[in-house]
CSV table of C-alpha atoms in Angstrom, one decimal:
chain,number,residue,atom,x,y,z
A,1,MET,CA,72.3,47.8,-15.3
A,2,ALA,CA,68.8,46.3,-15.2
A,3,GLU,CA,68.6,46.3,-19.0
A,4,ASP,CA,72.0,44.5,-19.3
A,5,GLN,CA,70.8,41.9,-16.8
A,6,PHE,CA,67.6,41.4,-18.7
A,7,ILE,CA,69.6,40.9,-22.0
A,8,HIS,CA,71.9,38.4,-20.2
A,9,GLN,CA,68.9,36.4,-18.9
A,10,ASN,CA,67.3,36.5,-22.3
A,11,ARG,CA,70.4,35.0,-23.9
A,12,ILE,CA,70.6,32.3,-21.2
A,13,ARG,CA,67.0,31.4,-22.0
A,14,GLN,CA,67.7,31.5,-25.7
A,15,VAL,CA,70.7,29.2,-25.4
A,16,PHE,CA,68.8,26.8,-23.2
A,17,PHE,CA,65.9,26.7,-25.7
A,18,LEU,CA,68.2,26.1,-28.6
A,19,ALA,CA,70.0,23.3,-26.7
A,20,ALA,CA,66.6,21.7,-26.0
A,21,ILE,CA,65.7,22.0,-29.7
A,22,VAL,CA,69.0,20.4,-30.8
A,23,PHE,CA,68.6,17.6,-28.2
A,24,LEU,CA,65.1,16.7,-29.3
A,25,GLY,CA,66.1,17.0,-33.0
A,26,VAL,CA,69.0,14.6,-32.6
A,27,LEU,CA,66.9,12.2,-30.5
A,28,LEU,CA,64.2,12.2,-33.2
A,29,ALA,CA,66.7,11.9,-36.0
A,30,ILE,CA,68.3,8.8,-34.4
A,31,HIS,CA,65.1,7.0,-34.0
A,32,LEU,CA,63.5,8.1,-37.2
A,33,PHE,CA,66.6,7.6,-39.4
A,34,THR,CA,65.1,4.4,-40.8
A,35,PHE,CA,62.3,6.5,-42.4
A,36,LEU,CA,64.6,9.1,-43.9
A,37,PRO,CA,64.5,7.4,-47.3
A,38,ALA,CA,60.7,7.5,-47.2
A,39,LEU,CA,60.8,11.3,-46.5
A,40,LEU,CA,63.4,11.9,-49.2
A,41,GLY,CA,61.3,9.8,-51.7
A,42,ALA,CA,58.2,11.8,-50.8
A,43,ILE,CA,60.0,15.1,-51.3
A,44,THR,CA,61.3,13.9,-54.6
A,45,LEU,CA,57.8,12.8,-55.9
A,46,TYR,CA,56.3,16.0,-54.5
A,47,LEU,CA,58.7,18.2,-56.4
A,48,LEU,CA,58.1,16.2,-59.6
A,49,SER,CA,54.3,16.3,-59.3
A,50,ARG,CA,53.5,19.6,-57.6
A,51,LYS,CA,52.7,21.5,-60.8
A,52,TRP,CA,50.2,18.8,-61.8
A,53,MET,CA,48.6,19.0,-58.3
A,54,TYR,CA,48.2,22.8,-58.7
A,55,TYR,CA,46.8,22.3,-62.2
A,56,LEU,CA,44.2,19.9,-61.0
A,57,THR,CA,43.2,22.0,-58.0
A,58,ASP,CA,43.5,25.5,-59.4
A,59,GLN,CA,42.5,25.1,-63.0
A,60,ARG,CA,40.4,22.0,-63.0
A,61,LYS,CA,38.9,22.8,-59.5
A,62,TRP,CA,39.4,19.2,-58.2
A,63,ARG,CA,39.2,18.5,-54.5
A,64,LYS,CA,42.7,18.3,-53.0
A,65,SER,CA,42.3,14.8,-51.7
A,66,LEU,CA,41.0,13.5,-55.0
A,67,ALA,CA,43.8,15.1,-57.0
A,68,ALA,CA,46.4,13.7,-54.5
A,69,VAL,CA,45.0,10.2,-54.8
A,70,LEU,CA,45.1,10.4,-58.6
A,71,ILE,CA,48.8,11.5,-58.5
A,72,LEU,CA,49.6,8.7,-56.1
A,73,VAL,CA,48.0,6.2,-58.5
A,74,VAL,CA,49.7,7.6,-61.6
A,75,THR,CA,53.2,7.8,-60.0
A,76,LEU,CA,52.7,4.2,-58.6
A,77,LEU,CA,51.9,3.0,-62.1
A,78,ILE,CA,54.7,4.9,-63.9
A,79,ILE,CA,57.5,4.5,-61.3
A,80,MET,CA,56.7,1.7,-58.9
A,81,VAL,CA,55.2,-0.9,-61.2
A,82,PRO,CA,58.3,-1.3,-63.4
A,83,ILE,CA,60.5,-1.4,-60.3
A,84,GLY,CA,58.1,-4.0,-58.8
A,85,LEU,CA,58.2,-6.1,-62.0
A,86,LEU,CA,62.0,-5.9,-62.0
A,87,VAL,CA,62.3,-7.0,-58.4
A,88,GLN,CA,59.7,-9.8,-58.9
A,89,MET,CA,61.7,-11.0,-62.0
A,90,LEU,CA,64.9,-11.2,-60.0
A,91,SER,CA,63.3,-12.6,-56.9
A,92,SER,CA,61.7,-15.4,-59.0
A,93,LYS,CA,65.2,-16.4,-60.1
A,94,VAL,CA,66.7,-16.8,-56.6
A,95,SER,CA,67.5,-20.5,-57.2
A,96,TYR,CA,68.9,-19.8,-60.6
A,97,ALA,CA,71.0,-17.0,-59.3
A,98,ILE,CA,72.5,-19.2,-56.5
A,99,GLN,CA,73.1,-22.0,-58.9
A,100,HIS,CA,74.7,-19.6,-61.4
A,101,ALA,CA,76.9,-18.2,-58.6
A,102,ASN,CA,78.3,-21.7,-58.1
A,103,ASP,CA,78.7,-22.2,-61.9
A,104,LEU,CA,80.5,-18.9,-62.0
A,105,VAL,CA,82.9,-20.0,-59.3
A,106,GLU,CA,83.6,-23.3,-61.2
A,107,SER,CA,84.0,-21.4,-64.4
A,108,LEU,CA,86.4,-19.0,-62.8
A,109,LYS,CA,88.5,-21.9,-61.5
A,110,ILE,CA,88.7,-23.4,-65.0
A,111,VAL,CA,89.7,-20.0,-66.6
A,112,ILE,CA,92.3,-19.4,-64.0
A,113,GLN,CA,93.7,-22.9,-64.4
A,114,LYS,CA,94.1,-22.4,-68.1
A,115,ILE,CA,95.8,-19.0,-67.6
A,116,GLU,CA,98.2,-20.6,-65.0
A,117,LEU,CA,99.1,-23.3,-67.4
A,118,GLN,CA,100.0,-20.7,-70.0
A,119,ILE,CA,102.1,-18.4,-67.7
A,120,GLY,CA,103.6,-21.1,-65.5
A,121,TYR,CA,102.8,-19.9,-62.0
A,122,ASP,CA,99.8,-19.7,-59.7
A,123,ILE,CA,97.6,-16.6,-59.7
A,124,ILE,CA,95.1,-17.3,-56.9
A,125,THR,CA,94.5,-20.3,-54.7
A,126,PRO,CA,91.3,-22.4,-55.1
A,127,GLU,CA,90.4,-21.6,-51.5
A,128,LYS,CA,90.1,-17.9,-52.3
A,129,ILE,CA,87.8,-18.7,-55.2
A,130,ASN,CA,85.7,-20.9,-52.9
A,131,GLN,CA,85.4,-18.0,-50.5
A,132,LEU,CA,84.1,-15.8,-53.3
A,133,GLY,CA,81.5,-18.4,-54.1
A,134,THR,CA,80.4,-18.6,-50.4
A,135,PHE,CA,80.1,-14.8,-50.3
A,136,LEU,CA,78.0,-14.7,-53.5
A,137,VAL,CA,75.7,-17.5,-52.4
A,138,GLY,CA,75.1,-15.8,-49.1
A,139,ALA,CA,74.8,-12.3,-50.5
A,140,ILE,CA,72.1,-13.1,-53.1
A,141,PRO,CA,69.3,-13.9,-50.7
A,142,LYS,CA,70.2,-10.9,-48.5
A,143,VAL,CA,69.9,-8.6,-51.5
A,144,LEU,CA,66.6,-10.0,-52.6
A,145,ASN,CA,65.2,-10.1,-49.1
A,146,ALA,CA,65.8,-6.3,-48.9
A,147,THR,CA,62.6,-6.1,-51.0
A,148,PHE,CA,60.5,-6.3,-47.9
A,149,ASN,CA,62.2,-3.3,-46.4
A,150,THR,CA,61.8,-1.4,-49.6
A,151,LEU,CA,58.1,-2.1,-49.6
A,152,ILE,CA,57.8,-0.6,-46.1
A,153,ILE,CA,59.7,2.5,-47.2
A,154,ILE,CA,57.5,2.9,-50.3
A,155,PHE,CA,54.3,2.6,-48.1
A,156,PHE,CA,55.5,5.4,-45.7
A,157,MET,CA,56.8,7.4,-48.7
A,158,TYR,CA,53.3,7.5,-50.2
A,159,PHE,CA,51.7,8.1,-46.8
A,160,ILE,CA,53.9,11.2,-46.4
A,161,LEU,CA,53.4,12.3,-50.0
A,162,PHE,CA,49.6,12.3,-49.7
A,163,PHE,CA,49.7,14.9,-46.9
A,164,MET,CA,52.4,16.9,-48.6
A,165,LEU,CA,50.2,17.2,-51.7
A,166,VAL,CA,47.1,18.1,-49.8
A,167,ASN,CA,48.9,20.7,-47.7
A,168,GLY,CA,51.4,21.7,-50.3
A,169,ARG,CA,50.8,25.5,-50.3
A,170,ASN,CA,50.8,25.8,-46.5
A,171,LEU,CA,53.9,23.6,-46.3
A,172,GLU,CA,55.8,25.7,-48.9
A,173,LYS,CA,54.7,28.9,-47.2
A,174,GLY,CA,55.8,27.7,-43.8
A,175,ILE,CA,59.2,26.7,-45.2
A,176,TYR,CA,59.5,30.0,-47.0
A,177,ASP,CA,58.8,31.9,-43.8
A,178,TYR,CA,60.9,29.9,-41.4
A,179,ILE,CA,64.1,29.5,-43.5
A,180,PRO,CA,66.4,32.3,-42.2
A,181,LEU,CA,67.6,33.4,-45.6
A,182,LYS,CA,67.0,36.2,-48.0
A,183,ASN,CA,64.0,35.8,-50.3
A,184,GLU,CA,66.1,35.5,-53.4
A,185,ASN,CA,68.2,32.7,-51.8
A,186,VAL,CA,65.0,30.9,-50.7
A,187,ASP,CA,63.8,31.0,-54.3
A,188,LYS,CA,67.1,29.9,-55.6
A,189,LEU,CA,67.1,27.0,-53.1
A,190,GLY,CA,63.7,25.8,-54.3
A,191,HIS,CA,64.6,26.1,-58.0
A,192,GLU,CA,68.0,24.3,-57.6
A,193,MET,CA,66.4,21.6,-55.5
A,194,ARG,CA,63.8,20.9,-58.2
A,195,THR,CA,66.5,20.8,-60.8
A,196,ILE,CA,68.7,18.4,-58.8
A,197,VAL,CA,65.7,16.1,-58.1
A,198,ILE,CA,64.8,15.9,-61.8
A,199,ALA,CA,68.4,15.2,-62.7
A,200,ASN,CA,68.8,12.4,-60.2
A,201,ALA,CA,65.4,10.9,-60.0
A,202,ILE,CA,64.9,10.8,-63.8
A,203,GLY,CA,68.5,10.7,-65.2
A,204,ILE,CA,69.9,7.8,-63.2
A,205,PRO,CA,67.0,5.3,-63.9
A,206,VAL,CA,67.0,6.4,-67.6
A,207,ILE,CA,70.7,5.6,-67.9
A,208,ALA,CA,70.2,2.3,-66.2
A,209,ILE,CA,67.3,1.2,-68.5
A,210,CYS,CA,69.2,2.3,-71.6
A,211,GLN,CA,72.3,0.3,-70.6
A,212,GLY,CA,70.2,-2.7,-69.7
A,213,THR,CA,68.4,-2.6,-73.1
A,214,ILE,CA,71.6,-2.3,-75.0
A,215,SER,CA,73.1,-5.2,-73.1
A,216,LEU,CA,69.9,-7.3,-73.6
A,217,ILE,CA,70.4,-7.0,-77.4
A,218,GLY,CA,73.9,-8.5,-77.0
A,219,TYR,CA,72.7,-11.2,-74.7
A,220,PHE,CA,70.1,-12.3,-77.2
A,221,ILE,CA,72.5,-12.3,-80.1
A,222,LEU,CA,75.2,-14.3,-78.2
A,223,GLY,CA,72.7,-16.8,-76.9
A,224,VAL,CA,73.1,-16.0,-73.2
A,225,LYS,CA,70.8,-18.2,-71.0
A,226,GLU,CA,68.1,-16.4,-69.0
A,227,PRO,CA,68.7,-13.0,-70.8
A,228,LEU,CA,65.9,-11.3,-69.0
A,229,PHE,CA,67.5,-12.1,-65.6
A,230,TRP,CA,70.8,-10.7,-66.8
A,231,PHE,CA,69.0,-7.7,-68.2
A,232,GLY,CA,67.6,-6.9,-64.7
A,233,LEU,CA,70.9,-7.4,-63.1
A,234,THR,CA,72.6,-5.1,-65.7
A,235,CYS,CA,70.0,-2.4,-64.9
A,236,LEU,CA,70.8,-2.7,-61.2
A,237,THR,CA,74.6,-2.9,-61.5
A,238,SER,CA,74.7,0.0,-64.0
A,239,MET,CA,73.7,2.3,-61.2
A,240,LEU,CA,76.8,1.4,-59.2
A,241,PRO,CA,79.8,3.7,-59.5
A,242,VAL,CA,83.1,2.8,-61.3
A,243,VAL,CA,82.4,-0.9,-62.1
A,244,GLY,CA,78.8,-0.5,-63.2
A,245,ALA,CA,77.3,-3.0,-65.7
A,246,ALA,CA,80.6,-4.9,-65.9
A,247,LEU,CA,79.4,-6.7,-62.8
A,248,ALA,CA,76.8,-8.4,-65.1
A,249,TYR,CA,78.5,-9.0,-68.4
A,250,VAL,CA,82.0,-10.0,-67.2
A,251,PRO,CA,80.7,-13.0,-65.3
A,252,ILE,CA,78.9,-14.2,-68.4
A,253,ALA,CA,82.1,-13.8,-70.4
A,254,ILE,CA,84.0,-15.9,-67.8
A,255,ILE,CA,81.3,-18.7,-68.2
A,256,PHE,CA,81.8,-18.5,-71.9
A,257,PHE,CA,85.5,-18.9,-71.6
A,258,ALA,CA,85.2,-21.8,-69.2
A,259,ASN,CA,82.9,-23.6,-71.7
A,260,ASP,CA,85.5,-23.0,-74.5
A,261,GLN,CA,83.2,-20.5,-76.2
A,262,ILE,CA,86.1,-18.2,-76.7
A,263,LEU,CA,84.5,-16.2,-79.5
A,264,GLN,CA,81.3,-15.5,-77.6
A,265,GLY,CA,83.3,-14.4,-74.6
A,266,VAL,CA,85.6,-12.1,-76.5
A,267,ILE,CA,82.7,-10.6,-78.4
A,268,LEU,CA,80.7,-10.0,-75.2
A,269,LEU,CA,83.7,-8.3,-73.5
A,270,LEU,CA,84.2,-6.1,-76.6
A,271,TYR,CA,80.5,-5.3,-76.8
A,272,GLY,CA,80.3,-4.7,-73.0
A,273,PHE,CA,83.3,-2.4,-72.6
A,274,GLY,CA,83.1,-0.9,-76.1
A,275,VAL,CA,79.3,-0.3,-76.6
A,276,VAL,CA,77.7,-0.6,-73.2
A,277,GLY,CA,80.6,1.2,-71.4
A,278,THR,CA,80.7,3.9,-74.0
A,279,MET,CA,76.9,4.4,-73.7
A,280,ASP,CA,77.3,4.7,-69.9
A,281,ASN,CA,79.9,7.4,-70.3
A,282,VAL,CA,78.0,9.3,-73.0
A,283,LEU,CA,74.7,9.2,-71.0
A,284,ARG,CA,76.2,9.9,-67.6
A,285,PHE,CA,78.3,12.8,-68.9
A,286,THR,CA,75.7,14.4,-71.1
A,287,LEU,CA,72.1,13.4,-70.3
A,288,ALA,CA,72.3,13.7,-66.5
A,289,ARG,CA,74.2,17.0,-66.8
A,290,LYS,CA,71.9,18.3,-69.5
A,291,ILE,CA,68.8,17.6,-67.4
A,292,GLY,CA,70.1,19.3,-64.2
A,293,LYS,CA,73.7,20.4,-64.9
A,294,VAL,CA,74.9,17.9,-62.3
A,295,HIS,CA,78.6,17.1,-62.4
A,296,PRO,CA,79.3,13.3,-63.0
A,297,LEU,CA,81.5,13.2,-59.9
A,298,ILE,CA,78.6,14.2,-57.8
A,299,THR,CA,76.7,11.2,-59.2
A,300,VAL,CA,79.6,8.8,-58.6
A,301,PHE,CA,80.3,9.9,-55.0
A,302,GLY,CA,76.7,10.4,-54.3
A,303,VAL,CA,75.9,6.8,-55.2
A,304,ILE,CA,78.7,5.6,-52.9
A,305,VAL,CA,77.4,7.7,-50.0
A,306,GLY,CA,73.8,6.8,-50.7
A,307,LEU,CA,74.4,3.0,-50.7
A,308,GLU,CA,76.2,3.3,-47.4
A,309,LEU,CA,73.4,5.3,-45.8
A,310,PHE,CA,70.2,4.0,-47.3
A,311,GLY,CA,71.0,0.8,-49.2
A,312,PHE,CA,69.7,0.3,-52.7
A,313,ILE,CA,67.3,3.3,-52.6
A,314,GLY,CA,70.3,5.5,-51.9
A,315,LEU,CA,71.3,5.3,-55.6
A,316,ILE,CA,68.8,8.1,-56.1
A,317,PHE,CA,69.1,10.0,-52.8
A,318,GLY,CA,72.9,9.9,-52.4
A,319,PRO,CA,73.6,12.3,-55.3
A,320,LEU,CA,70.7,14.4,-54.1
A,321,LEU,CA,72.4,14.9,-50.7
A,322,ILE,CA,75.7,15.9,-52.1
A,323,SER,CA,74.1,18.3,-54.6
A,324,LEU,CA,72.1,19.9,-51.7
A,325,PHE,CA,75.3,20.2,-49.6
A,326,ILE,CA,77.1,22.0,-52.4
A,327,LEU,CA,74.0,24.2,-53.0
A,328,MET,CA,73.9,25.1,-49.3
A,329,LEU,CA,77.5,26.2,-49.5
A,330,LYS,CA,76.7,28.4,-52.4
A,331,ILE,CA,73.7,29.9,-50.6
A,332,TYR,CA,75.8,30.5,-47.5
A,333,SER,CA,78.4,32.3,-49.5
A,334,ASN,CA,75.7,34.4,-51.2
A,335,GLU,CA,73.9,35.1,-47.9
A,336,PHE,CA,76.7,35.9,-45.5
A,337,MET,CA,79.9,36.5,-47.5
A,338,VAL,CA,78.2,39.4,-49.3
A,339,LYS,CA,77.3,41.0,-46.0
A,340,LYS,CA,80.9,40.6,-44.8
A,341,GLN,CA,82.1,42.4,-47.9
A,342,GLU,CA,79.6,45.2,-47.5
A,343,ILE,CA,80.6,45.7,-43.9
A,344,SER,CA,84.3,45.8,-44.8
């Protein structure tokens, strides 16, 4: 009787303690959600650079802090400098982008008027097109002003990454010990996570740069004004699901049509949907999957989720979250469903 009462009291304490942990965890998650992209970014860079950290500290006998600083500098040069230049290039063209948004609206009106004259009835009212112009003019500064928030995220990301690199072995050992899974599943989780990170953190930007480069060739040949601006915009929009780079080259084609440059507009659309679009499909369905065997649908839906949760930086972390969710389901099945079968 006394033993049953002790077990009962122990369970009450356990439930109370778990409730306190959940409450504090939710409270911290709510207030620290803003820094979640920084944490995910630090984890991503850690998984990509951990072997180099171990090489410098174990084989080259470098001090941990010195090796960590070197990795921070190298990753900053390789990853952040190109992104910074791209953002700077787009930010320097704010006035051009706003003016071009107005030009796009006027060009769209002209093209629609020509089509309406041909078919004999109205397609869309001018008021609706003006609303589109107002939306574009208001959205451009908001998108470019997000640069400041991105810089804050990058600062905290490297701040976290430094301590992760310096304390990497203790961190991994602690995670390995505290995860309530079998050892083989913990190893599988680590291996799959590294694979997923490489597929998303390397595959998505490579696809974007390839599409932007191919588009830039067409922009130069067809004489598009400010081709470097449209190159940067193509790189950014190519990361978006479904529509992708078409958000960049279709508006240019509309402007061509409005200026009676029919041949250039048709060639650009054929080049965009035929060459650039095909390149997107080939790379997205082969390169990303070859790097990490990530299904293209995971990338598409992951980008949608990531943009909603984290903004622009979610282009990388959205697919990562979905991939981790599917991986957790597999591990749960391997961890607990096997036990159920053994019991039965």
